[in-house]
Coordinates of C-alpha atoms and ligand atoms in Angstrom, one line a residue:
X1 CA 0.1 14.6 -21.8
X2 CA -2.9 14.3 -19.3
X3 CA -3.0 11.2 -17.3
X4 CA -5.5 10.2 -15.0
X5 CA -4.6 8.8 -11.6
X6 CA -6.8 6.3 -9.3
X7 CA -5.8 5.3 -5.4
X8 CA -8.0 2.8 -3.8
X9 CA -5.3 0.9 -1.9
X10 CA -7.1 1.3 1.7
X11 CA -9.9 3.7 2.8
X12 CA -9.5 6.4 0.1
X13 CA -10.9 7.2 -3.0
X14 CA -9.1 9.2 -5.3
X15 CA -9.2 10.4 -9.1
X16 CA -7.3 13.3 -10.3
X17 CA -5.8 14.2 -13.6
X18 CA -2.2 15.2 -14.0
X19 CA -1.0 17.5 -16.7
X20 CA 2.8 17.4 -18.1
X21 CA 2.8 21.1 -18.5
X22 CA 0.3 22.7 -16.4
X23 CA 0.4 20.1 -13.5
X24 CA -2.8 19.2 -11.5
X25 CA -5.6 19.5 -13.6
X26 CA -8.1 17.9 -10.9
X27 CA -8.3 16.3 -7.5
X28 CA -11.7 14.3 -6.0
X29 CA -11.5 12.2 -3.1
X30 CA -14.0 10.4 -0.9
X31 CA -12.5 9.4 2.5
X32 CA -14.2 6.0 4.1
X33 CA -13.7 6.9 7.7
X34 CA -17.1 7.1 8.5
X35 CA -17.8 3.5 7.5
X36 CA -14.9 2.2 9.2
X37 CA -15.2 3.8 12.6
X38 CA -17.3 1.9 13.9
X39 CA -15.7 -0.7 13.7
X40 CA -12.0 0.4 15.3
X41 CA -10.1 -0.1 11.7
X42 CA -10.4 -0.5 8.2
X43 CA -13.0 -3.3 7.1
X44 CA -11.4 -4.6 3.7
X45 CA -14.4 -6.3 2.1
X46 CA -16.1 -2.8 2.9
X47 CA -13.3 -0.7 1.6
X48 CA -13.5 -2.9 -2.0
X49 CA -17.5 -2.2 -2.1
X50 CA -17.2 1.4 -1.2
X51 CA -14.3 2.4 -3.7
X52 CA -16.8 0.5 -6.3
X53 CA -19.5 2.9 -5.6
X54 CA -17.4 5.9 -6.1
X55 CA -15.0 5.5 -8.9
X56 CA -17.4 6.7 -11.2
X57 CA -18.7 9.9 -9.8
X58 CA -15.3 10.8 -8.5
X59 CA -14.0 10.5 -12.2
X60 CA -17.0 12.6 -13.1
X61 CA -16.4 14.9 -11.2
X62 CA -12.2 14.8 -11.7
X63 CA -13.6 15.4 -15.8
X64 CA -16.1 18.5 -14.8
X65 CA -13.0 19.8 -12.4
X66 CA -10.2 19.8 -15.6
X67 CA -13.1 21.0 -18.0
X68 CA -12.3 18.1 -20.0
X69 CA -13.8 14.9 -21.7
X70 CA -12.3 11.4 -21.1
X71 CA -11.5 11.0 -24.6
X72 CA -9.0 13.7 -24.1
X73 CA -7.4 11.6 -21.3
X74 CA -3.7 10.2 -22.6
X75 CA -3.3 7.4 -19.8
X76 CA -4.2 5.9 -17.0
X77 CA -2.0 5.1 -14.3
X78 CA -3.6 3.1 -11.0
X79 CA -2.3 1.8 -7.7
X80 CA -1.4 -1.7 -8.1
X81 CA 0.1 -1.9 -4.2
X82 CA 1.2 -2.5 -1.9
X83 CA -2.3 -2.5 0.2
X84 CA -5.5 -4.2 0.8
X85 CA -5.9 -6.8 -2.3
X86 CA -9.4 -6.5 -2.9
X87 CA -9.4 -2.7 -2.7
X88 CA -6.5 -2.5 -5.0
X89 CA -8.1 -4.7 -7.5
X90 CA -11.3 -2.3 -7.8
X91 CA -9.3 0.2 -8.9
X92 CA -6.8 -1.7 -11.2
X93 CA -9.9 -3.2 -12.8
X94 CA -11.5 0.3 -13.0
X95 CA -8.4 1.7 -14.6
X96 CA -7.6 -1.1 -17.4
X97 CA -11.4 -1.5 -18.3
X98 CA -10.9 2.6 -18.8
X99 CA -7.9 2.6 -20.6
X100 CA -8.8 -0.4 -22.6
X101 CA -12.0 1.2 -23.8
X102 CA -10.5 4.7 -24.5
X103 CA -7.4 2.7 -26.2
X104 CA -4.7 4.3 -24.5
X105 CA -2.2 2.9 -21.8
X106 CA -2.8 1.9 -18.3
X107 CA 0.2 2.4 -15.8
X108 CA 0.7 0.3 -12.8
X109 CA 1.7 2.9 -9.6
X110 CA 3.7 1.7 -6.4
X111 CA 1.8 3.7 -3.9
X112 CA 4.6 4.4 -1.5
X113 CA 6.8 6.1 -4.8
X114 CA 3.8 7.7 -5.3
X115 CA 4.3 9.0 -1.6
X116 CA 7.4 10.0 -1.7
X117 CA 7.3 12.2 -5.3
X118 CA 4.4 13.8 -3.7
X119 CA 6.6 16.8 -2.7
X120 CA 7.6 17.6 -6.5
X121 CA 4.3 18.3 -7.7
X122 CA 4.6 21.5 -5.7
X123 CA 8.2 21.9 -5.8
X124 CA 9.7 22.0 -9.3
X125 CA 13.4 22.5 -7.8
X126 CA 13.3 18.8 -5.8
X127 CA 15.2 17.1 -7.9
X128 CA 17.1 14.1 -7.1
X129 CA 18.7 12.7 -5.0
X130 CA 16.7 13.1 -1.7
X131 CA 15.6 11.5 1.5
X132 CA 12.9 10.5 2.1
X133 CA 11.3 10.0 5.5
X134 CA 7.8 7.9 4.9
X135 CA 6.0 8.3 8.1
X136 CA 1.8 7.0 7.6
X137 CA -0.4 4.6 8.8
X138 CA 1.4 1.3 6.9
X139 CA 4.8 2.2 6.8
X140 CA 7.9 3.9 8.4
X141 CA 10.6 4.2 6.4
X142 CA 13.8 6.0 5.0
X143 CA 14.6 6.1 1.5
X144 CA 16.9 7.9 -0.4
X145 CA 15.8 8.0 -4.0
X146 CA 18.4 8.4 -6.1
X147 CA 16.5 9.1 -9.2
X148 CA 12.9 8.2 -10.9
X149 CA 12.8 4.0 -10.3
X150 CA 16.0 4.2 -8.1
X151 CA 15.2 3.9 -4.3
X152 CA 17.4 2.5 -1.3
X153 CA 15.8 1.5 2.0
X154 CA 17.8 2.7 4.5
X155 CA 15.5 1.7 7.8
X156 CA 12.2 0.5 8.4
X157 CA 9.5 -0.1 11.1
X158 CA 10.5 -3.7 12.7
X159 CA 7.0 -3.3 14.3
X160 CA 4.2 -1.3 14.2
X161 CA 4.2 2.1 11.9
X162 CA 4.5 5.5 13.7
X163 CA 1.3 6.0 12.3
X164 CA -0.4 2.7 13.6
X165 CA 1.2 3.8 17.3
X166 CA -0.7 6.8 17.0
X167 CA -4.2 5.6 15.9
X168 CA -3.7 2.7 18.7
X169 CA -2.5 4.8 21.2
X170 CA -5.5 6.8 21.0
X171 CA -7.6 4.7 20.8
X172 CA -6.9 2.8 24.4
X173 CA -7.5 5.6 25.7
X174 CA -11.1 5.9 24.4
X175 CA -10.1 8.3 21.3
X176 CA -12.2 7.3 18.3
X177 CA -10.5 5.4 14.9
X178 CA -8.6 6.9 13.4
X179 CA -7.5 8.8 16.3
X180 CA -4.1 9.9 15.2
X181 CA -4.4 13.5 14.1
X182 CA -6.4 13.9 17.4
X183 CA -4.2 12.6 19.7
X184 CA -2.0 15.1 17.8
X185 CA -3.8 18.2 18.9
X186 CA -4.2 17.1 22.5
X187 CA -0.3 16.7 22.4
X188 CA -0.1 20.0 21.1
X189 CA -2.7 21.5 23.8
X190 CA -0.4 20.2 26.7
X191 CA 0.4 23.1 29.0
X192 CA 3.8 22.2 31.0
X193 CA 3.4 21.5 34.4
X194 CA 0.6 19.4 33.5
X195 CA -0.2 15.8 35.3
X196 CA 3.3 15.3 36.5
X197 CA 3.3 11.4 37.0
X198 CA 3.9 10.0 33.1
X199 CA 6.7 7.9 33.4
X200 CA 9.3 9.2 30.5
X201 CA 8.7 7.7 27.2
X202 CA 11.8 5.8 25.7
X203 CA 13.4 6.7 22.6
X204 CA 12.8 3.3 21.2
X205 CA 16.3 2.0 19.1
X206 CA 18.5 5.1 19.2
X207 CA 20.8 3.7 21.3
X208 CA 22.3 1.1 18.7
X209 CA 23.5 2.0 15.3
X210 CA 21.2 1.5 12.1
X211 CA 18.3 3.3 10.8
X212 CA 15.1 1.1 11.7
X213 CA 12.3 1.7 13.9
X214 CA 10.3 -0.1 16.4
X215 CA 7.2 2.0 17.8
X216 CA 5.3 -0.9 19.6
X217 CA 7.0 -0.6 22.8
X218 CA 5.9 2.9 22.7
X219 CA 1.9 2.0 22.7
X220 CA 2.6 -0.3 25.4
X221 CA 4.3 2.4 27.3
X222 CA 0.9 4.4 26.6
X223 CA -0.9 1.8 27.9
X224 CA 1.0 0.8 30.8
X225 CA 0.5 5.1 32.3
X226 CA -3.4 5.0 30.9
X227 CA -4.0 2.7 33.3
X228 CA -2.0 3.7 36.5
X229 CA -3.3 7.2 36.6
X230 CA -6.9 8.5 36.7
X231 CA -8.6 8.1 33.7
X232 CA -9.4 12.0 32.9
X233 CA -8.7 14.4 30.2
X234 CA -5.3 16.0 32.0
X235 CA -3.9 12.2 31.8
X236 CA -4.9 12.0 28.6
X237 CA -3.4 15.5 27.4
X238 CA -0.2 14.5 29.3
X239 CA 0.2 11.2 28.1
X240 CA -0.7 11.8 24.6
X241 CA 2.0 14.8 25.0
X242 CA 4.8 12.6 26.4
X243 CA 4.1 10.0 23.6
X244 CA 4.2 12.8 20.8
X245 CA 7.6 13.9 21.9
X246 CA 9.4 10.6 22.3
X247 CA 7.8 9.2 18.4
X248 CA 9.1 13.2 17.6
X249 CA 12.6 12.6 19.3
X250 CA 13.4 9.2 17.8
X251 CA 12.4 10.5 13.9
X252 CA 14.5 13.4 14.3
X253 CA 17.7 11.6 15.7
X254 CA 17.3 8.5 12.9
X255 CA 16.9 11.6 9.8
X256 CA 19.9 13.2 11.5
X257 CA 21.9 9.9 11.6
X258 CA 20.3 9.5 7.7
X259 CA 21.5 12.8 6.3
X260 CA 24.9 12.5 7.9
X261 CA 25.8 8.7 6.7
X262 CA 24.7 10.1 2.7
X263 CA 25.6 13.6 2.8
X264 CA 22.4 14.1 1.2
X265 CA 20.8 17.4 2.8
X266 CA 17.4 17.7 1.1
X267 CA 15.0 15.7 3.2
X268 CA 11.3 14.7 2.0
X269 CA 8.4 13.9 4.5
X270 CA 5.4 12.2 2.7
X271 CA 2.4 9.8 4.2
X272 CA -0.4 10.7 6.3
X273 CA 2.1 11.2 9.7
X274 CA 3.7 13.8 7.3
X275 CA 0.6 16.5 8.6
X276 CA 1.8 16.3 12.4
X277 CA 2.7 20.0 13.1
X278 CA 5.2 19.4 16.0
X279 CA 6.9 16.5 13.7
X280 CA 7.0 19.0 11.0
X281 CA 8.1 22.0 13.0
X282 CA 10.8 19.7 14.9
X283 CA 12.0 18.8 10.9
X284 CA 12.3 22.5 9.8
X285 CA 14.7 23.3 12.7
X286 CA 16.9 19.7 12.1
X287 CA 17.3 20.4 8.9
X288 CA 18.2 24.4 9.2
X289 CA 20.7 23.6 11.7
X290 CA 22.2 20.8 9.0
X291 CA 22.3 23.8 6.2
X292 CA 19.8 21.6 4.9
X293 CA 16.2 21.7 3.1
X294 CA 13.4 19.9 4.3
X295 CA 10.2 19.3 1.9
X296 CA 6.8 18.6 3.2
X297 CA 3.5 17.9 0.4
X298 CA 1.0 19.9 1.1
X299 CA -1.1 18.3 3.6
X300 CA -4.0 17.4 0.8
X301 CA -1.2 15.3 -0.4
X302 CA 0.6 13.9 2.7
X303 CA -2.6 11.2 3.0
X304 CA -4.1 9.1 0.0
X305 CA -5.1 10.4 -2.9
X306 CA -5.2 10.4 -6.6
X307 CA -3.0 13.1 -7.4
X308 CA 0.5 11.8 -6.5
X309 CA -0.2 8.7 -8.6
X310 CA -1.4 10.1 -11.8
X311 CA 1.7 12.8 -11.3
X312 CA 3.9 9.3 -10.6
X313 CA 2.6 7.3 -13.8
X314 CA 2.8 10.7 -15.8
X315 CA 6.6 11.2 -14.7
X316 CA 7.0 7.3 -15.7
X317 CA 5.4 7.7 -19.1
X318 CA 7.7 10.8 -19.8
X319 CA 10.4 8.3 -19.4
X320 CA 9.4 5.9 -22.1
X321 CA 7.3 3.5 -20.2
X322 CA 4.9 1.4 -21.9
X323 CA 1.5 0.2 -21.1
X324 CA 1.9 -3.6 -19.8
X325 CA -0.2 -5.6 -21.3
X326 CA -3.8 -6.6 -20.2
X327 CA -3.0 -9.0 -17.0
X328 CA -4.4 -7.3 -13.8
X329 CA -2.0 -8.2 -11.4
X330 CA -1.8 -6.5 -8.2
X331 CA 0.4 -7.0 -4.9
X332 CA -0.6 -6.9 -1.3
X333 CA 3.0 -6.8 -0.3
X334 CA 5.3 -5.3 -3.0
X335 CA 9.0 -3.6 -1.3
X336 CA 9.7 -0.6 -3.0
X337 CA 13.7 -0.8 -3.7
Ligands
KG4_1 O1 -0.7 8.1 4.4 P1 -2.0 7.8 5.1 O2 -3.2 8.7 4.7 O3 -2.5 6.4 4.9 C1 -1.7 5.3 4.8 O4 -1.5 4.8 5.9 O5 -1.3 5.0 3.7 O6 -1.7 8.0 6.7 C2 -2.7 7.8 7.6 C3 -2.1 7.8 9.0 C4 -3.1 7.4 10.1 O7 -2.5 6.5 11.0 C5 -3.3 8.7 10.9 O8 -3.7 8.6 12.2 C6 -2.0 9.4 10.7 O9 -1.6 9.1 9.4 N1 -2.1 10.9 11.0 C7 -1.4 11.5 11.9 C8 -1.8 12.9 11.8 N2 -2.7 13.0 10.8 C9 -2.8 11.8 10.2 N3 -0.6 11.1 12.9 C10 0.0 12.0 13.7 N4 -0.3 13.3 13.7 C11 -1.2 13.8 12.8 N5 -1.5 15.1 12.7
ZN2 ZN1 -0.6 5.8 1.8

């Protein structure tokens, strides 16, 4: 079976085709940072006219990647949500018009499950259960997924998302949209010793039971240093540093508190955050001293892209779902349990 997955719930393009037996076939994406960073953040009525532009070369070139012609596609499986509604609908009216046309079934995808069975494309022994630690720039959760369908919130963001901190922290202090990954590497470039007067950084809700998050305290922390010190590069490093550590700090000691209350010692990290080397490094030593097992995508498929939700419709169809009917109906807000 070779289904053909399509992402265009925010500011990525993606198309790639999924193979039951000899996995991912193809993989094109088109990323609309450029035409957002001017203005700070995502534009949605530009992300819906951009994904429009590029469905069909990025299928083109999905086809010329697998060597293949559409009529040798077996289904179609889209993002129906959660994300922005027009952007969503390009791609869910891209998908059904495709699958109508070729007479085969179209597949409505959850984009966060599609996140969090990222991992297994790579990984053929992650089978389930698992936890699953959703870290990007809409959500912050943990899941355990019990099996394919099955999925428990355990905790989630009360506020902002760890990513949203990082791409707002950066950017008040003059880093360009999205400035996540690069506030990232200036964290990581931080000698010690450095610009000694940042104020530690809480750990924001570890000192009460539960699994949720709240990261806006965090930015305003950020924000609070930024403008008591000199505005130059060492404040920046140090700050950017000293914010790294505390988001680090609080994801470790809510997966530790996770693993412990299920017993379930096989952790997943999936979403964009997922590609933050000191978060991942941090989870490889947590989960070693737990005798545990911690899986991260590659980091191709920590972000948005196509490939995770044609793998996700493909694992659904192999279970016996069915196409479901013509209505295009996609969700903005949609909870994944
Ligand atoms: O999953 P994703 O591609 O998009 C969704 O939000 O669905 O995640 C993007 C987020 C952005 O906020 C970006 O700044 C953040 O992931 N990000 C990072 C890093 N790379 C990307 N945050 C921290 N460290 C990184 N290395
Ligand atoms: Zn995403």
């Amino acid at each position: 079976m070779r289904v053909l997955g399509i992402e265009t719930s925010c500011d990525e393009t993606g198309v790639a085709i999924y193979d039951a037996q000899k996995g991912l076939l193809a993989h094109a994406l088109y990323s609309q940072i450029a035409i957002h960073s001017q203005f700070g953040g995502v534009v949605p009525e530009l992300a819906s006219r951009d994904h429009v532009k590029y469905l069909v070369p990025l299928l083109e070139e999905a086809l010329f990647q697998a060597g293949m012609h559409k009529s040798q596609l077996d289904a179609v499986a889209y993002t129906a949500g959660p994300g922005l509604i027009g952007a969503l609908l390009t791609g869910a009216c891209f998908a059904k018009a495709l699958a109508f046309a070729l007479n085969i079934p179209a597949l409505a995808v959850h984009h966060l499950e599609a996140h969090l069975l990222a991992a297994q494309m790579d990984c053929a022994q992650l089978d389930f259960p698992f936890l699953v630690l959703l870290v990007s720039g809409g959500h912050t959760q943990l899941i355990e997924a019990r099996e394919l369908g099955d999925y428990q919130l355990l905790g989630d963001t009360l506020d902002d998302a760890v990513g949203e901190a990082f791409d707002k922290t950066a950017k008040l202090m003059g880093i360009p949209y999205p400035g996540g990954a690069q506030l990232a590497a200036l964290a990581d470039s931080y000698q010690p010793g450095q610009a000694a007067a940042i104020l530690p950084f809480p750990r924001p809700m570890t000192d009460r039971p539960g699994l949720d998050f709240s990261f806006s305290g965090l930015k305003t922390h950020a924000s609070m240093m930024w403008n008591k010190c000199e505005k130059n590069e060492t404040a920046r490093v140090a700050i950017a540093h000293a914010f790294q550590t505390a988001i680090v700090d609080t994801l470790l000691i809510k997966c530790k508190r996770a693993v412990l209350q299920t017993a379930n010692l096989r952790l997943v990290v999936a979403g964009g955050v997922g590609a933050n080397r000191t978060l991942r490094a941090s989870l490889q030593a947590l989960m070693a001293g737990l005798q545990g097992q911690v899986y991260f995508p590659r980091i191709e498929y920590c972000t948005d892209n196509g490939a995770m939700v044609a793998y996700t419709g493909c694992m659904h169809l192999l279970q016996g779902r069915k196409d479901e009917g013509q209505a295009i109906a996609v969700k903005a807000r949609w909870p994944l349990a």
